[in-house]
Coordinates of C-alpha atoms in Angstrom, one line a residue:
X1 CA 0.0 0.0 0.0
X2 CA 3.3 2.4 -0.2
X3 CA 2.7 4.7 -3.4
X4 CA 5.3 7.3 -4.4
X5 CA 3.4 10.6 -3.3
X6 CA 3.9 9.2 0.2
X7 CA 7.7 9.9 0.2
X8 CA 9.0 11.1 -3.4
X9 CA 7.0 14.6 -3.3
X10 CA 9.4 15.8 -0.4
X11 CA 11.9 14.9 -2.7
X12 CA 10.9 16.6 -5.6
X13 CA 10.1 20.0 -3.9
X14 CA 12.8 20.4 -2.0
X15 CA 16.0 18.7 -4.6
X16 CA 16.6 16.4 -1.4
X17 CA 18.0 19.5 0.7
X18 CA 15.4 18.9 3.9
X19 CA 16.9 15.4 5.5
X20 CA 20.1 14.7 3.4
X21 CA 23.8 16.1 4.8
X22 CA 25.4 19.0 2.4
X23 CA 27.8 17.3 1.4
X24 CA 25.3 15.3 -0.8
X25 CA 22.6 18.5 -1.5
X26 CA 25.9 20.4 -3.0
X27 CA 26.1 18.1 -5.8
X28 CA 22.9 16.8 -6.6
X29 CA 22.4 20.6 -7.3
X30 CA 25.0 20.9 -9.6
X31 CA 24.0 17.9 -11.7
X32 CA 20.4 19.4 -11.5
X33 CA 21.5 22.6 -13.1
X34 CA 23.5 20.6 -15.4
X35 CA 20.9 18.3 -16.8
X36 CA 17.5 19.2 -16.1
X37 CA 14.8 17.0 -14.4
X38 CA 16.5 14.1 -15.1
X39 CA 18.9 14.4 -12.7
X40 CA 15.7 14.2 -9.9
X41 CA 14.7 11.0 -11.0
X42 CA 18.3 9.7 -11.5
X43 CA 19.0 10.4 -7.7
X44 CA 15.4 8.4 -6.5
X45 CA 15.9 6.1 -8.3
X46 CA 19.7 5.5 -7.2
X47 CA 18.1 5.8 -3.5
X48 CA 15.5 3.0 -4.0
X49 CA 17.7 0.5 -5.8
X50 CA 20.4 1.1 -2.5
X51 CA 17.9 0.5 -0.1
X52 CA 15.7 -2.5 -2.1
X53 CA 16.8 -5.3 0.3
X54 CA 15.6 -3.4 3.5
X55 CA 12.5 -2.0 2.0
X56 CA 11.5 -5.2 0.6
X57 CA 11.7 -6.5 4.5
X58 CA 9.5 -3.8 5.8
X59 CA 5.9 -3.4 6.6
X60 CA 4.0 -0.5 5.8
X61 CA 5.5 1.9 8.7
X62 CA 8.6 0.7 9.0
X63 CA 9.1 1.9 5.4
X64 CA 7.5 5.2 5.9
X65 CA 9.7 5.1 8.7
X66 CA 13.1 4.3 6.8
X67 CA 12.2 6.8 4.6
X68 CA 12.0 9.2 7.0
X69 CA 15.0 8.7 9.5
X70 CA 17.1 5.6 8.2
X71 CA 17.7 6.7 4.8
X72 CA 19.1 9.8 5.5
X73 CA 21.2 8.7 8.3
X74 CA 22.9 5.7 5.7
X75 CA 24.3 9.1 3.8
X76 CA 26.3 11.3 6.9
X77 CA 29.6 10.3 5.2
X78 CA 31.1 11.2 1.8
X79 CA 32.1 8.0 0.9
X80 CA 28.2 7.3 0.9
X81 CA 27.2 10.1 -0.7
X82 CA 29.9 9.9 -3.4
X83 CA 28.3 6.4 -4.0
X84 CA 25.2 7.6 -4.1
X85 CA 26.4 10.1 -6.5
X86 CA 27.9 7.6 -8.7
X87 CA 24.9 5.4 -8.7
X88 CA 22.7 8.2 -9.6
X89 CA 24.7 9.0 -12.5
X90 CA 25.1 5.8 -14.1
X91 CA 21.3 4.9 -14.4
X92 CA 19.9 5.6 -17.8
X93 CA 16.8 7.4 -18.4
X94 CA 15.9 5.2 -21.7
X95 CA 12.7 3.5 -19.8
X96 CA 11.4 7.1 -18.4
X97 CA 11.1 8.2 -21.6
X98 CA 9.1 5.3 -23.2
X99 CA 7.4 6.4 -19.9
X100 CA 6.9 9.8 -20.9
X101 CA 5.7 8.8 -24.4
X102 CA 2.9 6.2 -23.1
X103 CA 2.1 9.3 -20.9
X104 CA 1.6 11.5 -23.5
X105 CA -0.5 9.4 -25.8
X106 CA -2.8 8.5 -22.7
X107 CA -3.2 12.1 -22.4
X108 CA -4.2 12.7 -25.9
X109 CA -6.6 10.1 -25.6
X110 CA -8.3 11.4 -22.8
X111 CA -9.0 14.5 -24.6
X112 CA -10.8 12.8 -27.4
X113 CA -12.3 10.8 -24.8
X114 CA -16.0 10.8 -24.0
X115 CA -16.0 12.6 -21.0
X116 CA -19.0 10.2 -20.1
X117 CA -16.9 7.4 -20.2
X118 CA -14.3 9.4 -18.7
X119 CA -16.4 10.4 -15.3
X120 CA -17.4 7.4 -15.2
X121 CA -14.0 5.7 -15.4
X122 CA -13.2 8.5 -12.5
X123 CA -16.3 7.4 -10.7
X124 CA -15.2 3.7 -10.6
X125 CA -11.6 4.7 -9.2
X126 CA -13.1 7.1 -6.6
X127 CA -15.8 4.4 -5.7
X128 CA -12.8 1.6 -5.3
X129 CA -11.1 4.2 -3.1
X130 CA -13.6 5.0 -1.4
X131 CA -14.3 1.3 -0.4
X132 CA -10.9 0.8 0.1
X133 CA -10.3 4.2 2.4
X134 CA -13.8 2.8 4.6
X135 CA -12.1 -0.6 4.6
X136 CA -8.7 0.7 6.5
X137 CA -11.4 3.1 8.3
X138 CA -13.5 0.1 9.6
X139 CA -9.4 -1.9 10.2
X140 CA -8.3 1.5 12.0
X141 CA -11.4 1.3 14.5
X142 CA -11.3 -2.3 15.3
X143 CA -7.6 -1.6 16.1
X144 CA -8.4 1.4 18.1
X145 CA -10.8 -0.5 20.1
X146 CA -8.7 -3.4 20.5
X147 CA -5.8 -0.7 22.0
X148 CA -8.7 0.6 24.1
X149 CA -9.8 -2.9 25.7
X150 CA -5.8 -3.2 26.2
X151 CA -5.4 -0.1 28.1
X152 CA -8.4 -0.4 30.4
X153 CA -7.3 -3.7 31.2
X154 CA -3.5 -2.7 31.8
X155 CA -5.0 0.4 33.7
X156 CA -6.9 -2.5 35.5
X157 CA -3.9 -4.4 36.3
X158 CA -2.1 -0.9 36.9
X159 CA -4.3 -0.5 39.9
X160 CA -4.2 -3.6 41.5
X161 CA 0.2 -3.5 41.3
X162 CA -0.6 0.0 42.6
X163 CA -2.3 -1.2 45.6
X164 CA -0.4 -4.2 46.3
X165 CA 2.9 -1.8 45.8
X166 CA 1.2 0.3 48.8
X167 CA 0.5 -2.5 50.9
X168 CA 4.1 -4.3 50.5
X169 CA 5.3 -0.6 51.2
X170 CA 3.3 -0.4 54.4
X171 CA 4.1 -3.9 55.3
X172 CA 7.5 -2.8 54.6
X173 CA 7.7 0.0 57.2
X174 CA 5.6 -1.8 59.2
X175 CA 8.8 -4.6 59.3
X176 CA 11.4 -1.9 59.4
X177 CA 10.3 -0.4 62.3
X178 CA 9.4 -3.7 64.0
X179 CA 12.9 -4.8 63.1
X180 CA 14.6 -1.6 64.9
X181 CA 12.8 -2.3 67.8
X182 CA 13.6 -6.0 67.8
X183 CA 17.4 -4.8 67.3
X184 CA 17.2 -2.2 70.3
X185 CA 15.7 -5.3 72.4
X186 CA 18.9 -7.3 71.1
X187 CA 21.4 -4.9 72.1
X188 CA 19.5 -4.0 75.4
X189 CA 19.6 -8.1 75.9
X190 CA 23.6 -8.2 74.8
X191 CA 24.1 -5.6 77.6
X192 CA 22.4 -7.0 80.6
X193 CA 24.3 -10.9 79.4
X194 CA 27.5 -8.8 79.5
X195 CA 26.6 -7.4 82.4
X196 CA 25.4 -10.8 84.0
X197 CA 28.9 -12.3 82.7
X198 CA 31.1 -9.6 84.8
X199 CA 29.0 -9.9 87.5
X200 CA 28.9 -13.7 87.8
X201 CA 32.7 -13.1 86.7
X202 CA 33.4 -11.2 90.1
X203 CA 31.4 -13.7 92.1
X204 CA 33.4 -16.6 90.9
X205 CA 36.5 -14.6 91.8
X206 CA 35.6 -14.2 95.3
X207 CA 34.5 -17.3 95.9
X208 CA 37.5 -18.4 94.4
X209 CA 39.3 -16.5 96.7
X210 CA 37.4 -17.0 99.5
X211 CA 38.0 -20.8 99.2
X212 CA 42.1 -20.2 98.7
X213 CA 42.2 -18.5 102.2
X214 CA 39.4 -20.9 103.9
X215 CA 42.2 -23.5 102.2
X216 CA 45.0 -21.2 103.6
X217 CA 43.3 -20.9 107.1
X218 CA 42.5 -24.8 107.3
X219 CA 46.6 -25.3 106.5
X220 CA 47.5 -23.2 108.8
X221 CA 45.6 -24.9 111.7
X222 CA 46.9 -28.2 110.5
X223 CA 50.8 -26.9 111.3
X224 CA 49.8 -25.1 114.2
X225 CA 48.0 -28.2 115.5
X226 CA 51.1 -30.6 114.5
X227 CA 53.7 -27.8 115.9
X228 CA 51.4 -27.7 119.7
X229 CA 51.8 -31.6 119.2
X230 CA 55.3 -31.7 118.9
X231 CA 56.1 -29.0 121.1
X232 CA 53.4 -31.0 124.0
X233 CA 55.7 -34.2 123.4
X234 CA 58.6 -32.5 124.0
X235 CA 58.0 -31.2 126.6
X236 CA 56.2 -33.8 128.1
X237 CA 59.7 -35.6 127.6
X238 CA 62.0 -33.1 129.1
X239 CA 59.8 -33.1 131.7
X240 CA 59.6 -36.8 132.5
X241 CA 63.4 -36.7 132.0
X242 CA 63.5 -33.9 134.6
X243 CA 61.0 -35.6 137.1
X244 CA 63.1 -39.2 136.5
X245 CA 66.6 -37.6 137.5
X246 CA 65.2 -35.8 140.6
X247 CA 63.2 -39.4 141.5
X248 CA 67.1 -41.0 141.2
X249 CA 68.9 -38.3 143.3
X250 CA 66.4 -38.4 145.8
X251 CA 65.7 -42.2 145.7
X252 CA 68.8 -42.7 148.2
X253 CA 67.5 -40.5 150.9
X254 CA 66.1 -42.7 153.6
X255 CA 63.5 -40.3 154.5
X256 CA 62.1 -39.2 150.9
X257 CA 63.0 -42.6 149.2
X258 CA 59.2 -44.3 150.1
X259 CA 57.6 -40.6 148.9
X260 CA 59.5 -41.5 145.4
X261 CA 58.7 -45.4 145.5
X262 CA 54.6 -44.5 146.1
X263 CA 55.0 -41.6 143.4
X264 CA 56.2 -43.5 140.8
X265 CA 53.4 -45.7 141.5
X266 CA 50.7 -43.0 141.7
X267 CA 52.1 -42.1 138.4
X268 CA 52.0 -45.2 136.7
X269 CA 48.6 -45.6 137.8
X270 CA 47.4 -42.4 136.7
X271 CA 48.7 -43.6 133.1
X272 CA 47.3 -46.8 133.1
X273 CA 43.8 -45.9 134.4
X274 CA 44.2 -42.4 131.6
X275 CA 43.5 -40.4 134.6
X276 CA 44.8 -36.4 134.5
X277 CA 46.9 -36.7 138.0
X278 CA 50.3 -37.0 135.6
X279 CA 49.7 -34.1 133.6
X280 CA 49.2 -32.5 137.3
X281 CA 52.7 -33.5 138.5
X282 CA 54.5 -31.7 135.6
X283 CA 55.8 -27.5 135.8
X284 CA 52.6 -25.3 135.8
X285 CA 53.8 -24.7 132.2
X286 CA 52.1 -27.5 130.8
X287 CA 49.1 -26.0 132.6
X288 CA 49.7 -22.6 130.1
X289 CA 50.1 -24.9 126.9
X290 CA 46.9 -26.4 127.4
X291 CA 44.8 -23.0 127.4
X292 CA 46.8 -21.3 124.8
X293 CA 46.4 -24.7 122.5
X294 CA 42.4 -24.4 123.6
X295 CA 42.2 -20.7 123.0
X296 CA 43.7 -21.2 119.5
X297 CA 41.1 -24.2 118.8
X298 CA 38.7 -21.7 119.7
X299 CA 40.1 -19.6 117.5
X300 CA 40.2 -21.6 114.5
X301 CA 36.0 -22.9 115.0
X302 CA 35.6 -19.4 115.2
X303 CA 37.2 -18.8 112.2
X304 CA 35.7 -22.0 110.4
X305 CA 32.5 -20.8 110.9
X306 CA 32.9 -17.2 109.9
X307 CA 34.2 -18.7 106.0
X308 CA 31.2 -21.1 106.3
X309 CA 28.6 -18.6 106.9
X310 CA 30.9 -16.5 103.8
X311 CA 30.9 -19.5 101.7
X312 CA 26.6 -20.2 101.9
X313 CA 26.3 -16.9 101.3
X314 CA 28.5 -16.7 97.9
X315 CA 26.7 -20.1 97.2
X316 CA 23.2 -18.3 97.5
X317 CA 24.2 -15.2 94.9
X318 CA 25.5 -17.9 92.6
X319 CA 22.3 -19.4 92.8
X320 CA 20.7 -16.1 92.1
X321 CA 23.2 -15.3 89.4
X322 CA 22.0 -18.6 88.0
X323 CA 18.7 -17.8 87.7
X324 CA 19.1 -14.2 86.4
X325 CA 21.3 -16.2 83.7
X326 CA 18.6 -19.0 82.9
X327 CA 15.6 -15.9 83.0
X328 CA 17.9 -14.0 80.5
X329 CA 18.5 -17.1 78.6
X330 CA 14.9 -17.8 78.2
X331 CA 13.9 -14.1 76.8
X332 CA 17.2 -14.4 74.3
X333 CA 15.5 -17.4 73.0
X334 CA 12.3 -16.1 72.6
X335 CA 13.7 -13.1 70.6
X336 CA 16.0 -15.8 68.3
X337 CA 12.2 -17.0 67.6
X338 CA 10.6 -13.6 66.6
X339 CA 13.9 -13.0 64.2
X340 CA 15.5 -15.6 62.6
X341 CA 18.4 -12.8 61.5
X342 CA 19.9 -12.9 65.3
X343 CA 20.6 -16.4 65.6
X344 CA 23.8 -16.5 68.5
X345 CA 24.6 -20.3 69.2
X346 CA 27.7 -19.3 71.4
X347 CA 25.2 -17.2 73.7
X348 CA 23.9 -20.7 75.0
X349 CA 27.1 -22.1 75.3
X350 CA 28.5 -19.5 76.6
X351 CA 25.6 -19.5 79.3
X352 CA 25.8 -22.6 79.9
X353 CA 29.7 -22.9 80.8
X354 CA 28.9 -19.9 83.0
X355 CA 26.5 -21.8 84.9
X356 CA 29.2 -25.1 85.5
X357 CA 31.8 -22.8 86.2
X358 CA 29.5 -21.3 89.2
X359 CA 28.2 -24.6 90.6
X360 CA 31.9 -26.0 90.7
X361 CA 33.0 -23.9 93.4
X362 CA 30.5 -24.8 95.7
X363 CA 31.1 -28.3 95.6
X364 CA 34.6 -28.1 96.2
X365 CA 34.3 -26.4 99.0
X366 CA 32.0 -28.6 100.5
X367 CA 33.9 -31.4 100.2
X368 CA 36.7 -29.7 101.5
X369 CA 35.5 -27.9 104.5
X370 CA 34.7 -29.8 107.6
X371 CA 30.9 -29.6 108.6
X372 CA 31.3 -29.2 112.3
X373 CA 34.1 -28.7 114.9
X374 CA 34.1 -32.2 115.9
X375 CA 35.1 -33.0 112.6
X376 CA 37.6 -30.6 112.7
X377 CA 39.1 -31.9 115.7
X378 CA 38.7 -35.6 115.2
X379 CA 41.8 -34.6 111.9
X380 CA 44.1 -34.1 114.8
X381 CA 43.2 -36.9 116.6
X382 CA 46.5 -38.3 117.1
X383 CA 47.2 -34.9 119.8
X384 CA 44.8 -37.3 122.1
X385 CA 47.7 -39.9 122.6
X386 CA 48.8 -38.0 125.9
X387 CA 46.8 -37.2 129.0
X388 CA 47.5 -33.5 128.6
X389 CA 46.1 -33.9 124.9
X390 CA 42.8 -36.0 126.3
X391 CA 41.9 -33.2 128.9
X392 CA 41.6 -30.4 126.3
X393 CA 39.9 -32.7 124.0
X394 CA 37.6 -33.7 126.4
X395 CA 36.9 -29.5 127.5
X396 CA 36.5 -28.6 123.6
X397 CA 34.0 -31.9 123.4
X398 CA 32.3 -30.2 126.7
X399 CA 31.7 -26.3 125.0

């Protein structure tokens, strides 16, 4: 349906000087005031035989459109136009004047022509065209209302990806903000575990250090309870040896010698029965041992209890510590459900090592510490070998 007047007329006005380059106007000019008309049709001719192959592979606007923008963009260079030149050139006009010639007798004859037959001729072509113009009237509306259906139904779909682009935009902020509060609620979490963690960090410290001088203080009562021990049988000895030497000197006297025969006796019954009598018959300093060793027991069970009553009460904050850390594991997991982003496996663990490393101590120390003082004493039950040892036992047994 392409006919010439739809792109050659442009030509012919204007000598091709409105879309081609200068470089190609210039020329064509010259060979128009050189030779006349022909040179016009010489040039279209030239374009139409260039571009056959892409015209040929065209619908209707895409040649109106080559026309219009392709083909004078295919000529910007001068090698192009100096082909075009050449082409134009070399075509020979023999055709266009047998052309002419047919046109000229056709005109004659429609002079002499009965102008009847002539209108009626005219008639038949404006009818055909006619039919023909309501034809791509009647194609033109059916495509118009087809492009209408298609843009109310994309306006249609428009509006629904309109809406759901508002509500994935509210659900959007809606998640954003919920997620910056989730995060807030992480870090504020991440703080008080931190905090829990140097707090249960210092407990276990003191405890710890608690337990070295509870250790240190039990140690301490051990040597001093093996140094009254040795220094007791010591002097114990020197004072036997003493007591035995004065016995001999004195044995020979006539009047003291039945005093020493009936106190060696008294003393070896007062050993074999366990009675106290011997400890009696020894220098008043054995007298002084015994209190000062009693008075330092006393000391000691003081002390003993003191580091017990210390040592429930560091057992009762771990316990608490434990708790605040189990509570504070519980709300961490409850958060790892609600976001799935601020999964922390080493939180747990980390938790969980906390809470063995707090229990430990406790048990240690309970195996370690004696529960009363009679257990305390009953470690140094080899001091009870000697009647001097057996008395304070039996006075620490008594308070």
């Amino acid at each position: 349906g392409v006919e010439a007047h739809m792109y050659a007329s442009q030509w012919f006005l204007t000598l091709f000087t409105a879309k081609f380059p200068l470089h190609v106007v210039f020329p064509i000019l010259d060979l128009f005031l050189l030779d006349g008309m022909d040179t016009i049709f010489q040039v279209a001719l030239a374009l139409l035989s260039i571009s056959k192959k892409d015209l040929l592979a065209l619908d209707f606007e895409g040649v109106l459109k080559y026309f219009r923008v392709s083909l004078p963009k295919k000529f910007r260079t001068e090698e192009n136009g100096k082909y075009l030149l050449r082409t134009a050139v070399a075509i020979k006009l023999k055709k266009l004047k047998k052309y002419e010639k047919e046109y000229q007798i056709w005109k004659e004859s429609t002079k002499v022509e009965n102008p009847i037959d002539r209108l009626e001729k005219e008639n038949k072509r404006l009818v055909d065209s006619t039919l023909r113009l309501e034809q791509e009237n009647d194609d033109l509306a059916q495509e118009l209302l087809t492009t209408c259906n298609s843009k109310i139904r994309l306006r249609a779909d428009l509006d629904k990806v309109e809406d759901k682009a508002d509500t994935l935009s509210t659900e959007l902020l809606t998640t954003r903000s919920l997620l910056v509060d989730v995060e807030d609620e992480k870090r504020r979490l991440e703080d008080e575990v931190k905090c829990l963690k140097e707090m249960c960090r210092r407990e276990l410290e003191r405890a710890e250090s608690e337990i070295g001088r509870n250790t240190r203080i039990i140690t301490e009562y051990k040597q001093i309870c093996s140094q009254l021990q040795s220094r007791f049988e010591s002097e114990q000895s020197s004072a036997r040896e003493s007591l035995a030497k004065v016995l001999d000197k004195v044995r020979d006297c006539d009047r003291c010698g039945p005093l020493v025969d009936d106190t060696r006796v008294s003393i070896g019954g007062n050993e074999m029965n366990g009675g106290d009598s011997g400890a009696d018959g020894v220098d008043g300093s054995a007298t002084g041992l015994s209190n000062h060793f009693h008075q330092k027991i006393a000391e000691l069970e003081s002390e003993l209890v003191k580091s017990k009553v210390a040592l429930v009460e560091s057992e009762c904050r771990n316990e608490e510590l434990i708790l605040q850390l189990n509570s504070a594991q519980t709300e961490i997991s409850q958060m790892r459900a609600q976001n799935d982003e601020s999964k922390n496996t080493w939180l747990s663990k980390t938790l969980s090592s906390i809470r063995d490393v707090a229990t430990k101590p406790s048990a240690t120390v309970t195996a370690k510490t004696p529960t009363t003082a009679g257990d305390q004493y009953s470690n140094h039950s080899s001091i009870a070998s000697t009647p001097m040892s057996r008395d304070v036992s039996r006075d620490f047994a008594n308070t």
